[in-house]
Coordinates of C-alpha atoms in Angstrom, one line a residue:
M244 CA 38.5 -144.7 -91.3
L245 CA 37.9 -147.6 -89.1
E246 CA 34.8 -148.6 -89.1
S247 CA 34.6 -151.7 -86.7
L248 CA 36.5 -153.9 -84.5
H249 CA 35.3 -157.4 -84.1
V250 CA 37.4 -159.5 -81.0
K251 CA 36.8 -163.1 -80.1
N252 CA 38.4 -165.2 -77.5
L253 CA 41.3 -162.8 -76.8
A254 CA 42.4 -162.6 -73.1
L255 CA 39.4 -161.3 -71.0
I256 CA 37.1 -160.7 -74.1
D257 CA 34.9 -163.7 -75.1
E258 CA 33.5 -161.7 -77.8
A259 CA 33.1 -158.0 -78.5
E260 CA 32.0 -155.6 -81.6
V261 CA 33.0 -151.8 -81.6
E262 CA 31.5 -149.7 -84.6
F263 CA 33.7 -146.5 -84.6
K264 CA 32.7 -143.3 -85.7
K265 CA 34.1 -140.2 -87.2
G266 CA 35.6 -137.6 -85.0
L267 CA 37.0 -138.1 -81.5
N268 CA 36.5 -141.8 -80.2
I269 CA 36.8 -142.0 -76.4
L270 CA 37.5 -145.2 -74.5
T271 CA 37.3 -145.0 -70.8
G272 CA 37.2 -147.7 -68.0
E273 CA 38.3 -148.6 -64.8
T274 CA 42.0 -149.6 -64.4
G275 CA 42.5 -153.5 -65.4
A276 CA 39.2 -153.4 -67.1
G277 CA 40.9 -154.3 -70.3
K278 CA 41.5 -150.8 -72.2
S279 CA 44.7 -151.9 -73.3
I280 CA 43.4 -155.5 -74.7
I281 CA 41.4 -153.1 -77.2
I282 CA 44.4 -151.1 -78.5
G283 CA 46.6 -154.5 -78.4
S284 CA 44.0 -156.1 -80.5
V285 CA 44.0 -153.5 -83.3
N286 CA 47.9 -154.0 -83.4
L287 CA 47.6 -157.6 -83.5
A288 CA 45.4 -157.1 -86.7
L289 CA 47.9 -155.3 -88.1
G290 CA 50.8 -157.8 -87.6
A291 CA 52.1 -157.2 -84.0
K292 CA 54.0 -160.0 -82.2
A293 CA 51.3 -162.4 -80.7
D294 CA 51.7 -164.2 -77.5
K295 CA 50.4 -167.6 -76.9
D296 CA 48.9 -166.2 -73.6
Y297 CA 46.6 -163.8 -75.8
I298 CA 44.3 -166.8 -76.4
R299 CA 41.6 -166.8 -73.9
T300 CA 41.6 -169.8 -71.5
G301 CA 39.6 -172.6 -72.8
A302 CA 39.4 -171.5 -76.2
E303 CA 41.3 -173.2 -79.3
Y304 CA 41.8 -169.8 -81.1
A305 CA 41.6 -165.9 -80.9
L306 CA 40.0 -163.9 -83.8
I307 CA 40.6 -160.2 -84.4
E308 CA 38.8 -158.5 -87.7
L309 CA 39.1 -154.6 -88.5
V310 CA 37.0 -153.1 -91.3
F311 CA 38.2 -150.0 -92.9
S312 CA 36.6 -147.6 -95.4
L313 CA 39.4 -146.3 -97.7
N314 CA 39.9 -142.9 -99.2
E315 CA 41.3 -142.2 -102.7
E316 CA 44.8 -141.9 -101.6
Q317 CA 44.6 -145.0 -99.2
K318 CA 43.0 -147.0 -102.4
K319 CA 45.9 -145.9 -104.5
R320 CA 48.6 -146.9 -102.1
I321 CA 46.9 -150.2 -101.1
E322 CA 46.8 -150.9 -104.7
E323 CA 50.6 -150.2 -105.2
L324 CA 50.9 -152.7 -102.4
E325 CA 48.8 -155.1 -104.8
F326 CA 46.1 -155.9 -102.0
P327 CA 42.7 -156.7 -103.0
I328 CA 40.2 -153.8 -102.6
E329 CA 36.0 -154.5 -102.6
D330 CA 33.8 -151.4 -102.5
D331 CA 36.3 -149.1 -101.0
T332 CA 36.4 -151.3 -98.1
L333 CA 39.4 -153.3 -96.5
I334 CA 38.6 -156.3 -93.9
L335 CA 41.6 -157.5 -92.1
Q336 CA 41.4 -160.7 -90.1
R337 CA 43.9 -162.5 -88.0
K338 CA 43.3 -165.8 -86.5
L339 CA 45.8 -166.9 -83.6
M340 CA 46.1 -170.4 -82.7
Q341 CA 48.8 -172.1 -80.6
G342 CA 52.1 -171.7 -82.3
R343 CA 50.6 -169.9 -85.2
S344 CA 48.2 -167.3 -86.9
I345 CA 46.3 -167.0 -90.3
C346 CA 46.4 -163.4 -91.6
R347 CA 43.7 -162.4 -94.6
V348 CA 43.2 -159.5 -96.2
N349 CA 39.5 -159.3 -97.7
G350 CA 39.4 -163.1 -97.7
E351 CA 42.5 -163.7 -99.3
S352 CA 45.5 -165.2 -97.2
V353 CA 48.5 -162.9 -96.7
S354 CA 52.1 -163.2 -94.8
M355 CA 52.6 -161.2 -91.5
G356 CA 55.1 -159.0 -93.5
Q357 CA 52.4 -158.1 -95.9
L358 CA 50.0 -157.3 -93.2
R359 CA 52.3 -154.9 -91.4
Q360 CA 53.0 -153.1 -94.5
L361 CA 49.3 -152.0 -94.5
S362 CA 49.7 -150.5 -91.0
G363 CA 51.0 -147.4 -92.0
V364 CA 48.5 -146.5 -94.7
L365 CA 45.6 -147.5 -92.4
L366 CA 46.0 -145.9 -89.2
D367 CA 48.8 -143.8 -87.1
M368 CA 49.6 -145.6 -83.6
C369 CA 50.7 -142.8 -81.0
G370 CA 51.7 -144.7 -77.9
Q371 CA 54.5 -144.6 -75.7
H372 CA 56.8 -146.4 -78.0
E373 CA 56.0 -143.9 -80.7
H374 CA 56.7 -141.1 -78.4
Q375 CA 60.2 -142.4 -77.6
Q376 CA 60.7 -142.4 -81.4
L377 CA 61.1 -138.6 -81.2
L378 CA 64.2 -138.9 -79.4
G379 CA 65.8 -141.1 -82.2
K380 CA 68.8 -139.7 -84.3
E381 CA 67.1 -140.2 -87.5
K382 CA 63.4 -139.2 -86.6
P383 CA 64.1 -135.1 -86.7
A384 CA 65.4 -135.6 -90.2
Q385 CA 62.7 -137.8 -91.3
L386 CA 59.8 -135.2 -89.9
L387 CA 61.5 -132.2 -91.2
D388 CA 61.6 -133.8 -94.7
A389 CA 57.9 -134.9 -94.3
F390 CA 57.2 -131.4 -93.7
A391 CA 59.0 -129.9 -96.5
G392 CA 57.0 -132.5 -98.6
K393 CA 57.1 -131.8 -102.5
K394 CA 59.4 -129.1 -102.3
L395 CA 62.1 -131.6 -101.5
A396 CA 61.0 -134.7 -103.2
E397 CA 62.7 -134.3 -106.7
L398 CA 65.7 -132.7 -105.3
K399 CA 66.2 -135.6 -102.9
D400 CA 65.8 -138.2 -105.7
N401 CA 68.3 -136.5 -107.6
L402 CA 70.7 -136.4 -104.8
K403 CA 70.5 -140.0 -103.7
K404 CA 71.4 -141.0 -107.5
S405 CA 74.2 -138.5 -107.4
Y406 CA 75.7 -140.0 -104.0
R407 CA 75.5 -143.4 -105.2
E408 CA 77.1 -142.6 -108.5
Y409 CA 79.8 -140.6 -106.5
R410 CA 80.4 -143.8 -104.3
Q411 CA 80.5 -146.1 -107.2
L412 CA 83.5 -143.8 -108.9
Q413 CA 84.9 -143.8 -105.2
K414 CA 85.1 -147.4 -105.1
E415 CA 86.3 -148.0 -108.6
L416 CA 89.1 -145.4 -107.8
S417 CA 89.8 -147.1 -104.8
E418 CA 90.1 -150.6 -106.2
N419 CA 92.4 -149.3 -109.3
A420 CA 94.8 -147.4 -107.1
M421 CA 98.3 -149.2 -107.4
D422 CA 101.9 -149.1 -108.0
E423 CA 103.8 -150.1 -111.0
Q424 CA 104.8 -153.5 -109.9
T425 CA 101.1 -154.3 -109.2
R426 CA 100.1 -152.8 -112.5
K427 CA 102.6 -155.0 -114.4
R428 CA 101.5 -158.1 -112.6
E429 CA 97.9 -157.7 -113.1
M430 CA 98.5 -157.1 -117.0
D431 CA 100.8 -160.1 -117.3
L432 CA 97.8 -162.3 -115.8
L433 CA 95.3 -160.5 -117.8
S434 CA 97.2 -161.1 -121.0
F435 CA 97.7 -164.7 -120.2
E436 CA 93.9 -165.2 -119.8
V437 CA 93.0 -163.1 -122.7
N438 CA 95.3 -165.3 -124.8
E439 CA 93.9 -168.5 -123.2
I440 CA 90.3 -167.6 -124.3
E441 CA 91.3 -166.2 -127.7
E442 CA 93.4 -169.3 -128.7
A443 CA 90.3 -171.6 -127.9
A444 CA 88.2 -169.6 -130.7
L445 CA 85.0 -170.4 -129.1
I446 CA 81.8 -170.2 -131.0
P447 CA 78.6 -169.7 -128.7
E448 CA 76.5 -172.7 -130.7
E449 CA 79.1 -175.3 -130.7
E450 CA 78.9 -176.9 -127.4
E451 CA 75.4 -178.5 -128.1
E452 CA 76.5 -179.8 -131.4
L453 CA 79.7 -181.0 -129.9
E454 CA 77.8 -182.9 -126.9
K455 CA 75.3 -184.1 -129.5
S456 CA 78.2 -185.9 -131.5
Y457 CA 79.9 -187.0 -128.4
R458 CA 76.8 -189.0 -127.0
K459 CA 76.1 -190.4 -130.5
M460 CA 80.0 -191.5 -131.2
S461 CA 80.2 -192.9 -127.2
S462 CA 77.2 -195.1 -128.2
A463 CA 78.3 -196.2 -131.6
R464 CA 79.4 -199.6 -130.9
Q465 CA 76.3 -200.7 -129.2
L466 CA 74.3 -198.7 -132.1
Q467 CA 76.2 -200.7 -134.5
E468 CA 75.6 -203.9 -133.1
T469 CA 72.0 -203.3 -132.8
A470 CA 71.7 -201.9 -136.2
G471 CA 73.3 -205.1 -137.7
L472 CA 71.1 -207.4 -135.7
V473 CA 68.0 -205.4 -137.0
Y474 CA 69.2 -205.5 -140.4
G475 CA 69.4 -209.1 -140.5
I476 CA 66.3 -209.7 -138.7
T477 CA 64.4 -207.5 -141.3
G478 CA 66.6 -208.4 -144.5
Y479 CA 66.2 -211.1 -146.8
E480 CA 69.6 -212.7 -147.0
E481 CA 69.3 -214.8 -143.7
D482 CA 67.0 -217.9 -143.6
G483 CA 64.1 -217.1 -141.5
S484 CA 64.7 -213.5 -141.6
A485 CA 61.5 -211.3 -142.1
G486 CA 62.1 -210.4 -145.6
E487 CA 62.7 -213.9 -146.4
L488 CA 59.7 -215.3 -144.6
I489 CA 57.3 -212.4 -146.3
G490 CA 59.1 -213.7 -149.7
R491 CA 57.9 -217.2 -149.0
A492 CA 54.2 -216.2 -147.6
A493 CA 53.8 -213.9 -151.0
R494 CA 54.9 -216.8 -153.4
E495 CA 52.4 -219.5 -151.4
L496 CA 49.4 -216.8 -151.8
K497 CA 50.3 -216.1 -155.5
N498 CA 49.9 -220.0 -156.2
V499 CA 46.0 -219.6 -155.1
I500 CA 44.9 -216.0 -156.3
M501 CA 43.4 -217.9 -159.1
L502 CA 41.0 -220.2 -156.7
D503 CA 39.6 -217.0 -154.6
E504 CA 39.4 -213.2 -155.3
E505 CA 39.8 -212.4 -151.5
A506 CA 43.2 -214.2 -151.8
G507 CA 44.3 -211.8 -154.4
I508 CA 43.7 -208.8 -152.1
L509 CA 45.4 -210.4 -149.3
A510 CA 48.6 -211.1 -151.9
D511 CA 48.3 -207.2 -152.7
Q512 CA 48.5 -206.2 -148.8
L513 CA 51.5 -208.5 -148.4
L514 CA 53.2 -207.2 -151.5
E515 CA 52.7 -203.7 -149.7
I516 CA 54.3 -204.9 -146.2
D517 CA 57.1 -206.3 -148.5
N518 CA 57.8 -203.2 -150.4
L519 CA 57.7 -201.1 -146.9
L520 CA 60.0 -203.9 -145.3
N521 CA 62.3 -203.4 -148.2
D522 CA 62.6 -199.5 -147.8
F523 CA 63.0 -199.7 -144.1
N524 CA 65.8 -202.3 -144.8
R525 CA 67.5 -200.0 -147.1
S526 CA 67.1 -197.0 -144.5
M527 CA 68.6 -199.4 -141.8
A528 CA 71.6 -200.2 -144.2
D529 CA 72.2 -196.6 -144.7
Y530 CA 72.1 -195.7 -141.0
Q531 CA 74.4 -198.7 -140.3
E532 CA 76.9 -196.9 -142.7
S533 CA 76.6 -193.5 -140.9
L534 CA 77.5 -195.4 -137.6
T535 CA 81.2 -195.7 -138.4
F536 CA 83.7 -195.0 -135.6
D537 CA 86.5 -192.6 -136.0
E538 CA 88.8 -192.6 -133.0
E539 CA 90.9 -189.5 -134.0
E540 CA 87.7 -187.7 -134.2
Y541 CA 86.4 -189.0 -131.0
A542 CA 89.4 -187.7 -129.4
R543 CA 89.4 -184.2 -131.1
I544 CA 85.4 -183.7 -129.7
R545 CA 86.3 -185.0 -126.2
D546 CA 89.4 -182.8 -126.0
R547 CA 87.2 -179.9 -127.3
L548 CA 84.7 -180.3 -124.6
D549 CA 87.2 -180.6 -122.0
L550 CA 88.6 -177.3 -122.9
I551 CA 85.2 -175.7 -123.1
N552 CA 84.2 -177.0 -119.7
H553 CA 87.7 -175.7 -118.4
L554 CA 87.2 -172.3 -119.8
K555 CA 83.8 -172.2 -118.4
G556 CA 84.6 -173.3 -115.1
K557 CA 87.6 -170.8 -114.9
Y558 CA 85.7 -167.6 -116.4
G559 CA 82.0 -168.1 -116.9
Q560 CA 79.2 -170.7 -116.4
T561 CA 78.3 -170.6 -120.2
V562 CA 80.4 -170.1 -123.5
E563 CA 78.6 -166.5 -123.6
G564 CA 79.8 -165.8 -120.3
V565 CA 83.4 -166.8 -121.2
L566 CA 83.1 -164.6 -124.3
Q567 CA 81.8 -161.7 -121.9
E568 CA 84.7 -162.2 -119.5
L569 CA 87.0 -161.8 -122.4
E570 CA 85.8 -158.5 -123.3
E571 CA 86.0 -157.4 -119.7
K572 CA 89.4 -158.5 -119.9
K573 CA 90.4 -157.0 -122.9
K574 CA 88.7 -153.8 -121.8
R575 CA 90.6 -153.8 -118.3
L576 CA 93.9 -154.7 -119.9
M577 CA 93.7 -151.4 -122.2
Q578 CA 93.0 -149.4 -119.3
L579 CA 96.1 -150.4 -117.6
S580 CA 98.2 -150.1 -120.9
D581 CA 97.4 -146.6 -120.6
Y582 CA 97.1 -146.4 -116.7
E583 CA 97.8 -142.9 -116.2
E584 CA 95.3 -141.6 -118.5
Y585 CA 92.7 -144.0 -117.1
Y586 CA 93.4 -142.8 -113.8
R587 CA 93.4 -139.2 -114.7
Q588 CA 89.7 -139.6 -116.4
L589 CA 88.3 -141.3 -113.6
S590 CA 89.7 -139.0 -110.9
G591 CA 88.1 -136.2 -113.0
K592 CA 84.9 -137.9 -113.0
L593 CA 84.9 -138.4 -109.4
A594 CA 85.6 -134.8 -108.5
E595 CA 82.9 -133.7 -111.2
E596 CA 80.7 -136.1 -109.3
K597 CA 81.4 -134.6 -106.1
E598 CA 81.0 -131.0 -107.3
K599 CA 77.4 -132.3 -108.4
L600 CA 76.4 -133.9 -105.4
L601 CA 77.5 -130.9 -103.3
Q602 CA 75.4 -128.7 -105.3
Y603 CA 72.3 -130.9 -104.7
C604 CA 73.4 -131.1 -101.0
K605 CA 73.2 -127.4 -100.9
A606 CA 69.9 -126.9 -102.6
V607 CA 68.5 -129.4 -100.0
S608 CA 70.1 -128.0 -97.1
E609 CA 68.7 -124.5 -98.1
I610 CA 65.1 -126.0 -98.6
R611 CA 65.5 -127.7 -95.1
K612 CA 66.8 -124.6 -93.2
A613 CA 64.0 -122.6 -94.5
E614 CA 61.2 -125.1 -93.6
A615 CA 63.1 -125.9 -90.3
E616 CA 62.2 -122.1 -89.5
E617 CA 58.6 -122.4 -90.4
L618 CA 58.3 -125.8 -88.8
S619 CA 59.8 -124.7 -85.6
K620 CA 57.4 -121.7 -85.3
K621 CA 54.5 -124.0 -85.8
L622 CA 55.2 -126.4 -83.4
A623 CA 56.2 -123.9 -80.8
E624 CA 52.8 -122.2 -81.3
A625 CA 51.1 -125.8 -81.1
M626 CA 53.1 -126.6 -77.8
R627 CA 52.0 -123.2 -76.3
D628 CA 48.4 -124.5 -77.2
L629 CA 49.1 -127.6 -74.9
N630 CA 50.4 -125.4 -72.0
F631 CA 54.1 -125.2 -72.7
L632 CA 53.7 -121.7 -71.9
N633 CA 57.3 -120.3 -72.0
V634 CA 58.7 -122.9 -74.4
D635 CA 61.3 -122.2 -76.8
F636 CA 61.6 -124.6 -79.7
A637 CA 63.9 -125.0 -82.8
V638 CA 64.6 -127.4 -85.4
T639 CA 68.2 -127.1 -86.3
V640 CA 69.8 -128.2 -89.3
I641 CA 73.6 -128.2 -89.3
S642 CA 75.6 -129.0 -92.6
D643 CA 78.8 -130.7 -92.5
E644 CA 80.4 -132.5 -95.5
E645 CA 82.1 -135.1 -93.1
Y646 CA 78.3 -136.5 -92.5
L647 CA 77.8 -136.6 -96.5
S648 CA 75.4 -139.5 -97.1
E649 CA 72.4 -140.1 -99.9
Q650 CA 70.4 -138.1 -97.4
G651 CA 72.7 -135.0 -97.9
Y652 CA 75.3 -133.5 -95.4
D653 CA 72.7 -132.0 -92.8
R654 CA 72.1 -133.0 -89.3
T655 CA 68.8 -132.2 -87.9
E656 CA 68.3 -131.9 -84.2
F657 CA 65.1 -131.2 -82.2
L658 CA 66.2 -128.7 -79.2
I659 CA 63.8 -127.3 -76.5
S660 CA 63.7 -125.2 -73.4
T661 CA 60.6 -125.1 -71.4
N662 CA 61.8 -122.6 -68.7
P663 CA 62.7 -118.9 -69.6
G664 CA 66.2 -118.3 -69.1
E665 CA 67.3 -121.9 -69.6
A666 CA 69.3 -122.5 -72.9
K667 CA 67.8 -124.8 -75.5
K668 CA 68.9 -128.7 -75.2
P669 CA 68.2 -131.6 -77.1
L670 CA 64.7 -133.2 -76.6
S671 CA 66.4 -136.3 -75.4
Q672 CA 67.9 -134.4 -72.4
V673 CA 64.8 -132.4 -71.4
A674 CA 61.5 -134.0 -72.0
S675 CA 59.8 -136.2 -69.5
G676 CA 57.0 -138.9 -70.4
G677 CA 54.2 -136.8 -70.0
E678 CA 55.9 -133.9 -72.0
L679 CA 56.8 -136.3 -74.8
S680 CA 53.2 -137.3 -75.5
R681 CA 52.0 -133.5 -75.5
I682 CA 55.1 -132.7 -78.0
M683 CA 53.9 -135.9 -80.0
L684 CA 50.5 -134.3 -80.0
A685 CA 51.8 -130.8 -80.9
F686 CA 53.6 -132.8 -84.0
K687 CA 50.5 -134.5 -85.1
S688 CA 48.4 -131.1 -85.0
V689 CA 51.1 -129.3 -87.4
F690 CA 51.1 -132.4 -89.6
A691 CA 47.3 -132.6 -89.8
D692 CA 47.2 -131.1 -93.2
T693 CA 49.6 -133.5 -94.5
E694 CA 48.9 -136.6 -92.7
E695 CA 48.3 -139.7 -95.2
T696 CA 46.6 -141.9 -92.5
P697 CA 43.1 -140.5 -91.8
T698 CA 42.9 -142.5 -88.2
L699 CA 45.0 -141.5 -85.3
V700 CA 45.1 -143.8 -82.4
F701 CA 46.3 -142.3 -79.0
D702 CA 47.3 -144.4 -76.2
E703 CA 48.9 -142.6 -72.9
I704 CA 48.2 -139.1 -74.5
D705 CA 47.3 -138.2 -70.9
A706 CA 50.3 -139.5 -68.9
G707 CA 51.6 -137.1 -66.3
I708 CA 49.1 -134.1 -67.0
S709 CA 46.1 -132.9 -65.3
G710 CA 44.0 -129.8 -64.7
K711 CA 44.4 -126.8 -67.2
T712 CA 47.0 -129.0 -69.2
A713 CA 44.7 -131.7 -69.6
W714 CA 42.2 -129.4 -71.1
K715 CA 44.6 -127.9 -73.4
V716 CA 45.3 -131.7 -74.6
S717 CA 41.6 -132.2 -74.7
E718 CA 40.9 -129.1 -77.1
K719 CA 43.9 -130.1 -79.4
L720 CA 42.4 -133.6 -79.6
G721 CA 38.9 -131.9 -80.5
Q722 CA 40.9 -129.9 -83.3
L723 CA 42.5 -132.9 -84.8
S724 CA 39.1 -134.8 -84.8
R725 CA 37.9 -132.2 -87.6
E726 CA 40.3 -133.5 -90.0
H727 CA 40.8 -137.1 -88.6
Q728 CA 39.2 -139.9 -87.0
I729 CA 40.8 -140.1 -83.5
I730 CA 40.7 -143.2 -81.2
C731 CA 41.7 -142.4 -77.8
I732 CA 42.2 -144.2 -74.2
T733 CA 42.0 -141.9 -71.3
H734 CA 41.4 -141.5 -67.7
L735 CA 41.1 -137.8 -67.7
P736 CA 37.3 -136.1 -67.6
Q737 CA 38.7 -133.0 -69.6
I738 CA 39.6 -135.3 -72.4
A739 CA 36.8 -137.6 -72.1
A740 CA 34.3 -134.5 -72.4
M741 CA 35.5 -133.8 -75.6
E742 CA 33.9 -136.9 -77.1
D743 CA 32.1 -137.3 -80.4
V744 CA 31.3 -140.8 -79.2
H745 CA 32.1 -142.5 -75.7
F746 CA 33.0 -146.1 -75.3
L747 CA 33.0 -147.8 -71.4
I748 CA 34.9 -150.7 -71.3
E749 CA 34.1 -152.8 -68.1
K750 CA 35.3 -155.9 -66.4
Q751 CA 32.6 -158.3 -65.2
I752 CA 31.9 -161.8 -63.5
E753 CA 29.7 -164.1 -65.6
G754 CA 29.0 -167.2 -64.1
E755 CA 32.8 -168.2 -62.6
R756 CA 34.3 -166.3 -65.4
T757 CA 35.9 -162.6 -65.8
V758 CA 35.0 -161.1 -69.1
T759 CA 35.5 -157.6 -70.5
R760 CA 32.9 -155.9 -72.2
I761 CA 32.7 -152.6 -74.3
R762 CA 29.8 -150.6 -75.0
E763 CA 28.9 -147.2 -76.5
L764 CA 27.4 -144.8 -74.0
K765 CA 24.4 -142.5 -74.2
E766 CA 24.4 -138.7 -73.5
E767 CA 23.5 -139.2 -69.9
E768 CA 25.5 -142.4 -69.4
S769 CA 28.8 -140.6 -70.7
A770 CA 27.8 -138.0 -68.1
M771 CA 27.8 -140.5 -65.3
E772 CA 31.3 -141.8 -66.6
L773 CA 32.7 -138.4 -66.7
A774 CA 31.5 -138.0 -62.7
R775 CA 32.9 -141.3 -61.9
L776 CA 36.2 -139.9 -63.2
L777 CA 35.7 -136.7 -61.5
G778 CA 34.6 -138.1 -58.2
G779 CA 37.0 -140.9 -57.8
G780 CA 34.0 -143.4 -57.5
E781 CA 31.6 -141.7 -55.6
V782 CA 29.2 -139.7 -57.9
T783 CA 27.3 -137.1 -56.0
E784 CA 24.9 -134.5 -57.7
A785 CA 27.6 -131.9 -57.4
V786 CA 30.0 -133.9 -59.2
M787 CA 27.2 -134.9 -61.6
T788 CA 26.6 -131.2 -62.5
N789 CA 30.4 -130.6 -62.7
A790 CA 30.4 -133.5 -65.3
R791 CA 27.6 -131.9 -67.3
E792 CA 29.1 -128.5 -67.1
M793 CA 32.6 -130.1 -68.5
K794 CA 30.4 -131.4 -71.4
Q795 CA 28.9 -127.8 -72.2
M796 CA 32.5 -126.5 -72.1
A797 CA 33.8 -129.1 -74.4
L798 CA 30.8 -128.5 -76.6
K799 CA 31.5 -125.0 -76.8
S800 CA 35.2 -125.5 -77.6
K801 CA 34.4 -127.6 -80.6
N802 CA 32.0 -125.0 -82.0

């Protein structure tokens, strides 16, 4: 559930802290006091698009922070999204600055997209936009399948896999439909390409060795010159060479070793150097011999590398890729050689897969139709609870192979009639804005047991209603709040009376600045606010009595 909301420097709010409770959290206030800012700040914290005008005039940034306590199902889903969780708590923070924002989850920076992923896990926002979604073409099917739940889950997975296999076979069959002339032309090209690759007799490991030899041979002349120079410098044949000079030095030391014992030690060291130099000189001679340059071998290696690069450019980025392409082309050539048999087998596979797909569609459709009847009954009952007294509501499922997709072949639609004798029509043609908000509430009450998000936020739930209908909506919210945390903005006293906790949003002048404040009301203060809503601003004793009676009626309804 949403434990708290902290807002700083957002629009008219300089700083506000709200600690929400379980049950029904009611927010009321004068028109223009800033009720929409509170809901807007929650949306912003969950990744909604921000406007630079949201930042309070004179401030460098705006800050919104939400603290959620998580149930086991939420923790599981959030861990699957790889977000950090500490002590069953999730803290979302968003800092708005000019032109950019910083988002954090439990202190770790996240992207806006990652933040939005959390929205559906943490709370369900039920505003005007969400009401309109009920009218979307895809929404009825989504809601019906959600109502069916596990009864459909495995079947739908199998259906989706079967449909994708079916579409792949369709594509393959379409791509391989050809006349004799086209088949012969493709076979000729494939034969040429197969021969071209096979004649090259490629070996996966040879390219690296060839390149190494090519680089060595390309540099052979420079290597030969350098090797000859080093051999001469370190040899014994040229005057002034290292070997000749060390030999002379050794002879000089040999003449004096009888005069000083240390001279003998130095002579031995020099002899070791002479031996090492001699070994090095022989190795250099061997290296020089290995640098023989063979013009024909050089040309052979160069041409071989050119061929390999040509084939790589034409058939694959690596030798392995070229060889893999060779196998694909040989396989395709074999298919075309016996084209009629290949095409017959492919057509057979497609027919088999379509039959299997239609069986899945049929099984899914049967479950949907059975669940649609049950959902229709429950929704109609929930709507009657919300003062749609003569409602006739149906979830219709029409099966048609022309609409075959990975979801099946069903079209789902919501039909409604709110007046006796009137035929049911699509929801989009009948429902007004106020009716849509109540219908959405009916859906929420029906789905309460399966709803995975424990917090529901209602904005504009009271649009276009009053009197008895308002009481019905209030009672339904009270019922929902037994299983869910509800946060609801309202201007109707009937709904406000059902509160478990009541917050007042006020606009005040402090100094020369306008600020929005929000505070939790005590019992008598809540009655005063109800009286204000009832009396249109003038609170008389009679109005206060009425307000207290409403609260008693609401309490009785909840119990």
